[in-house]
Coordinates of C-alpha atoms and ligand atoms in Angstrom, one line a residue:
X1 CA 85.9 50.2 -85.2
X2 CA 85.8 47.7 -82.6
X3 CA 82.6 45.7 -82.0
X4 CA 80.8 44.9 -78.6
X5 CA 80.9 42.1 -77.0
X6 CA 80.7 41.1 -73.3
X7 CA 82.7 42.9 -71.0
X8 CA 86.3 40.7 -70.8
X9 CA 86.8 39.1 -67.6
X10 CA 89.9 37.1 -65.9
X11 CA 92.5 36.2 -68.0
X12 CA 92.0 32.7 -70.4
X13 CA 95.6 32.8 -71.3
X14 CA 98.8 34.3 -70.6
X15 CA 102.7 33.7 -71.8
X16 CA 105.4 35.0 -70.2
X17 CA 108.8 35.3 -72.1
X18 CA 108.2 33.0 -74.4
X19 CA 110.9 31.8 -77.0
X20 CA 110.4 29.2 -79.6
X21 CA 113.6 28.5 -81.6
X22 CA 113.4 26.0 -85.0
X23 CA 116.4 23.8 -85.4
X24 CA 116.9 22.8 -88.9
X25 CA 120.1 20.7 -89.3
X26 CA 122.5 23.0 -87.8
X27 CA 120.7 25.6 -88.3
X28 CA 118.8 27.8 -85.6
X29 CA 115.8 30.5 -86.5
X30 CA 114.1 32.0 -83.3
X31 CA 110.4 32.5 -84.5
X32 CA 109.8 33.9 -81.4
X33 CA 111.6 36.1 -79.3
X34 CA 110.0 36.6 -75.5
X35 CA 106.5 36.8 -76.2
X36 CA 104.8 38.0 -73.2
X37 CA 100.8 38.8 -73.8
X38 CA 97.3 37.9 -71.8
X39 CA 93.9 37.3 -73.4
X40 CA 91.1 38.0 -71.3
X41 CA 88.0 35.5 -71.5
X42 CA 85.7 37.1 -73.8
X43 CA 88.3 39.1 -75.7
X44 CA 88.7 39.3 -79.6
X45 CA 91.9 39.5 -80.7
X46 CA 93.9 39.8 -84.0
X47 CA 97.3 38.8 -84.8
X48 CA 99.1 40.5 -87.3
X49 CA 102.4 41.3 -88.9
X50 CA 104.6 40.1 -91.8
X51 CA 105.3 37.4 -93.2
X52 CA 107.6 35.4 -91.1
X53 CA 107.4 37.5 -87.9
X54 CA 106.0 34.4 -86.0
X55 CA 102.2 34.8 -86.0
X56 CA 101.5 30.8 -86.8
X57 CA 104.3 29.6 -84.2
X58 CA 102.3 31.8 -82.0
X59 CA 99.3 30.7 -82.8
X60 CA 100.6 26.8 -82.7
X61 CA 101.7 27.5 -79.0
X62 CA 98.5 28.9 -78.1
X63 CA 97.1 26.4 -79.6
X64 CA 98.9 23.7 -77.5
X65 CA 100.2 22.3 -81.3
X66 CA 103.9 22.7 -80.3
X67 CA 105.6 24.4 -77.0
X68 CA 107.1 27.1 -75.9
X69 CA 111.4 26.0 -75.8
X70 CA 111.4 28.1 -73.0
X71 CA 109.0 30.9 -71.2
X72 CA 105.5 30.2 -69.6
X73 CA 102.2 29.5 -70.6
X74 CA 98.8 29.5 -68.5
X75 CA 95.9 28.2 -70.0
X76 CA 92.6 28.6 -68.0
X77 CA 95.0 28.8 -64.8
X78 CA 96.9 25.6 -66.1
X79 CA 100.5 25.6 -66.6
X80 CA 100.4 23.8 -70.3
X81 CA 104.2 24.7 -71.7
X82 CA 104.5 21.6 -68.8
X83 CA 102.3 19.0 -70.0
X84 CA 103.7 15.9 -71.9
X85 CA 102.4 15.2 -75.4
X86 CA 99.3 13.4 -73.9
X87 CA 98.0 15.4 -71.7
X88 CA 98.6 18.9 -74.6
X89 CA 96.4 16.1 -77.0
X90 CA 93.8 16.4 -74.6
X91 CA 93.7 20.1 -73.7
X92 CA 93.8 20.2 -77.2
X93 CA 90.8 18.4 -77.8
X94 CA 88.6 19.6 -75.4
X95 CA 89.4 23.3 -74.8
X96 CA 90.7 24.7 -78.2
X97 CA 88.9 24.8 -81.8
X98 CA 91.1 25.5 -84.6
X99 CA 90.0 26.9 -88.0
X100 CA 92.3 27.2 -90.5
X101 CA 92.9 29.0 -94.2
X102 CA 92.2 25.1 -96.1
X103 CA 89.4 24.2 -94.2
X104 CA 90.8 20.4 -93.5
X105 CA 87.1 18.8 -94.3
X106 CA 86.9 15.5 -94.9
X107 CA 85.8 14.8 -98.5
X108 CA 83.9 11.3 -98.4
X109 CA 81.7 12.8 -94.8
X110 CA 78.6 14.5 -95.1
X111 CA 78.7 17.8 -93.7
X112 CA 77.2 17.1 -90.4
X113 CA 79.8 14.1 -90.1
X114 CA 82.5 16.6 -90.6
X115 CA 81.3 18.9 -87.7
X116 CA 80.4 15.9 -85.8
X117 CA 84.3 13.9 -86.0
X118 CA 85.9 15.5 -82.7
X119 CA 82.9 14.2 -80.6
X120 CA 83.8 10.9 -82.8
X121 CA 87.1 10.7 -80.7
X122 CA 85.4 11.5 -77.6
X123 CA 83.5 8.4 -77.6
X124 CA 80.1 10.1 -77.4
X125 CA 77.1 8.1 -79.0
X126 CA 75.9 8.7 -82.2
X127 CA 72.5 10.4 -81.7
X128 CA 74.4 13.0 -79.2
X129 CA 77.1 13.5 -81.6
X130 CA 74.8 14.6 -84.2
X131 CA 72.5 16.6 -82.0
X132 CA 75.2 18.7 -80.7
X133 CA 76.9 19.5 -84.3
X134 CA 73.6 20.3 -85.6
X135 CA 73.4 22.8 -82.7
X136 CA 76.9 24.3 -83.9
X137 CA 75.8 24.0 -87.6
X138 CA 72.9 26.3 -87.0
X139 CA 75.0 28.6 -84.9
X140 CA 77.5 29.8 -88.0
X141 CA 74.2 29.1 -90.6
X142 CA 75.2 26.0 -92.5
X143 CA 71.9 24.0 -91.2
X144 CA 70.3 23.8 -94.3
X145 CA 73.4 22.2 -95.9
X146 CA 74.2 19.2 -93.5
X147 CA 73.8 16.2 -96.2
X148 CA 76.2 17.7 -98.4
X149 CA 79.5 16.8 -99.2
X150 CA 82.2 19.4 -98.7
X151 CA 82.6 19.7 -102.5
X152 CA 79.3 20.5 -103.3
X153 CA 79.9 23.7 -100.8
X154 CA 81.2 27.2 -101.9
X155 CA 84.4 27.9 -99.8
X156 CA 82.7 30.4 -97.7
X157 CA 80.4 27.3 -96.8
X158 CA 82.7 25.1 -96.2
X159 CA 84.7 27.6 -94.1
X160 CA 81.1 27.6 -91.9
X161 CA 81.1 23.8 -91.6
X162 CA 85.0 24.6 -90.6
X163 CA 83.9 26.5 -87.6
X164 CA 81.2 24.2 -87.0
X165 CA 83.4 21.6 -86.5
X166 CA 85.6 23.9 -83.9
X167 CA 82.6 24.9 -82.0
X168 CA 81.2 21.4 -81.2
X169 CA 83.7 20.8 -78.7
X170 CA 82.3 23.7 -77.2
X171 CA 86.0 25.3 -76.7
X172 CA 87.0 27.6 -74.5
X173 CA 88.8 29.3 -77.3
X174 CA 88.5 29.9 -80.6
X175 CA 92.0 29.8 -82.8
X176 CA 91.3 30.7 -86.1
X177 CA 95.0 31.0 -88.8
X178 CA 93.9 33.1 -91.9
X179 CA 90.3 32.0 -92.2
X180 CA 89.4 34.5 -94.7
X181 CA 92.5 33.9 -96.9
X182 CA 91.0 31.3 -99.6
X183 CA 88.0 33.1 -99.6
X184 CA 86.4 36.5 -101.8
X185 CA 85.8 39.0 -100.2
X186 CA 81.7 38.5 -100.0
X187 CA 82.7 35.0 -98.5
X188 CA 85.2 36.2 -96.6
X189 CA 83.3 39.3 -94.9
X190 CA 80.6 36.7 -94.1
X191 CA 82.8 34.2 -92.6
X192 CA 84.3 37.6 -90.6
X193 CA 80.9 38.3 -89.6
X194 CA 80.4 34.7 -87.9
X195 CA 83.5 35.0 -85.7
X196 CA 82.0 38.6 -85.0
X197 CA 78.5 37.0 -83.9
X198 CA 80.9 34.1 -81.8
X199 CA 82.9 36.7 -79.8
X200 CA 79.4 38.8 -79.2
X201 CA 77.7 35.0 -78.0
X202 CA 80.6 35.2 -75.6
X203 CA 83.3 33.4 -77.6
X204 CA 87.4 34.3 -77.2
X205 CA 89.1 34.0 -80.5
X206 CA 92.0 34.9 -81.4
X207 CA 93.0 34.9 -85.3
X208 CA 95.8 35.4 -87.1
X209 CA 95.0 37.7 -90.6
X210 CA 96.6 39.6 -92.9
X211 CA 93.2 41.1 -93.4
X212 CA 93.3 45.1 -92.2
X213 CA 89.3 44.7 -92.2
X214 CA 89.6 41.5 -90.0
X215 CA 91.5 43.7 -88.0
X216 CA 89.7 46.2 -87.5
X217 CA 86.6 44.1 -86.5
X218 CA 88.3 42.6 -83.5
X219 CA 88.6 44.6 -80.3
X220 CA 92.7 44.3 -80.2
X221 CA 95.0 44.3 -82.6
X222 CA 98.4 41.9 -81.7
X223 CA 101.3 42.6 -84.0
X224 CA 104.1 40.9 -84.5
X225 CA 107.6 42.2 -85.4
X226 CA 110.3 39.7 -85.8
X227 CA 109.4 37.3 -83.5
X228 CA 108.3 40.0 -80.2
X229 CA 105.2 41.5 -79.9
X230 CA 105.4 45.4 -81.5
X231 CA 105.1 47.9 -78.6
Ligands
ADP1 P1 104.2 33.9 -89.9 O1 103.0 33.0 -89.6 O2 104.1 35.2 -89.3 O3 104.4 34.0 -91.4 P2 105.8 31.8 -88.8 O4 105.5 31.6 -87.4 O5 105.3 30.8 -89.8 O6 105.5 33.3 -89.3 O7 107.4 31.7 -88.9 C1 108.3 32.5 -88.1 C2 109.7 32.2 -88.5 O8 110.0 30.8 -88.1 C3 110.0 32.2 -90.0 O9 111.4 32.7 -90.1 C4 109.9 30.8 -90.4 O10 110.7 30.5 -91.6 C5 110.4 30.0 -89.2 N1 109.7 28.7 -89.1 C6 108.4 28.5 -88.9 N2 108.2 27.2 -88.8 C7 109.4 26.5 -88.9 C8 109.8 25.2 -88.8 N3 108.9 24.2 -88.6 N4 111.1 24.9 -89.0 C9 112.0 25.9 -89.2 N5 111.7 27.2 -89.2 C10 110.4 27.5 -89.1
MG2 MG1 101.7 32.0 -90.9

């Protein structure tokens, strides 16, 4: 069961033979074996596969976290696999959200200073900072809960504020790594449901699960298989 969203247009993101090979000491493991794949703007997408078959390396390359050893990747038209450390930091920061399975809040911030810290590093003013996360708090539902501290939040709460967070930058793609994971299932369908509403608002995520039911609620399935996308 796939669900609708808006029609996928041009491509946001494509590799082309990509490799990514770890070197521990003298020792060499290929996470990544000539990945070749394009995600089209609008597209949901789920990566899957064992463990170890390379689904966070992907996901770290995607998400401009590490780079490719060798092989191509276009971001938004944008050769990125070329950029130095810099200039991946700021793609980083201003195209990408990231959500992962701990939700990385910040214990001693209120919730709407969680959501609110990547415009912190932007330099925008305080009033506009809080403005725009309370806009992406009230997009995954966590409005009501923006004076809290994380630890006063259930983990599917603090998973919203998660995504909150990602959205403020107002990405042009959405990486999520296990989001569910840590959560119950009641948490973790509603969580599932959010990214579901996203992609429908327009939103291209892609998110690596384990989850078959995460799965099946994207419109494409990408599974890995010992470092190469399964045919
Ligand atoms: P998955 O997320 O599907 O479990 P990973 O991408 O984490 O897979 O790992 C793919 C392979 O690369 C595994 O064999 C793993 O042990 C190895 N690997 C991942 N990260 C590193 C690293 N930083 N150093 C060395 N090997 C790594
Ligand atoms: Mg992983």
């Amino acid at each position: 069961m796939s669900e609708a969203g808006p029609a996928p247009t041009a491509p946001i993101l494509a590799l082309e033979d990509v490799r990514k090979v770890y070197r521990r000491g003298a020792v060499e493991v290929e996470a990544l074996r000539g990945v070749s794949l394009s995600v089209a703007r609008g597209e949901f997408a789920a990566v899957t596969g064992a463990s170890g078959s390379g689904k966070s390396t992907l996901l770290a390359i995607l998400g401009c976290l590490d780079r490719p050893t060798s092989g191509a990747y276009r971001l938004e038209g944008r050769d990125v696999a070329a950029l130095d450390d810099d200039a991946r930091t700021e793609v980083r920061g201003t195209r990408i959200g990231f959500v992962f399975q701990s939700f990385h809040l910040v214990p001693q911030l209120t919730v709407l200073e969680n959501i609110a810290v990547p415009l912190f590093y932007r330099g925008m003013r305080r009033a506009a900072r809080e403005a725009a996360a309370r806009e992406a708090a009230e997009k995954v539902g966590i409005g009501a809960r923006l004076d809290h501290r994380p630890a006063q939040l259930s983990g599917g709460e603090q998973q919203r504020a998660a995504i909150a967070r990602a959205l403020v930058v107002r990405p042009a793609l959405l990486l999520a790594d296990e989001p569910t994971g840590n959560l119950d299932s009641k948490n973790g369908d509603a969580v599932l449901g959010i990214l579901c509403d996203l992609h429908r608002g327009g939103a291209t995520i892609v998110l690596v699960t384990h989850d078959p039911r995460c799965a099946a609620r994207a419109g494409r399935e990408i599974r890995m298989e010992d470092g190469r996308v399964a045919a």
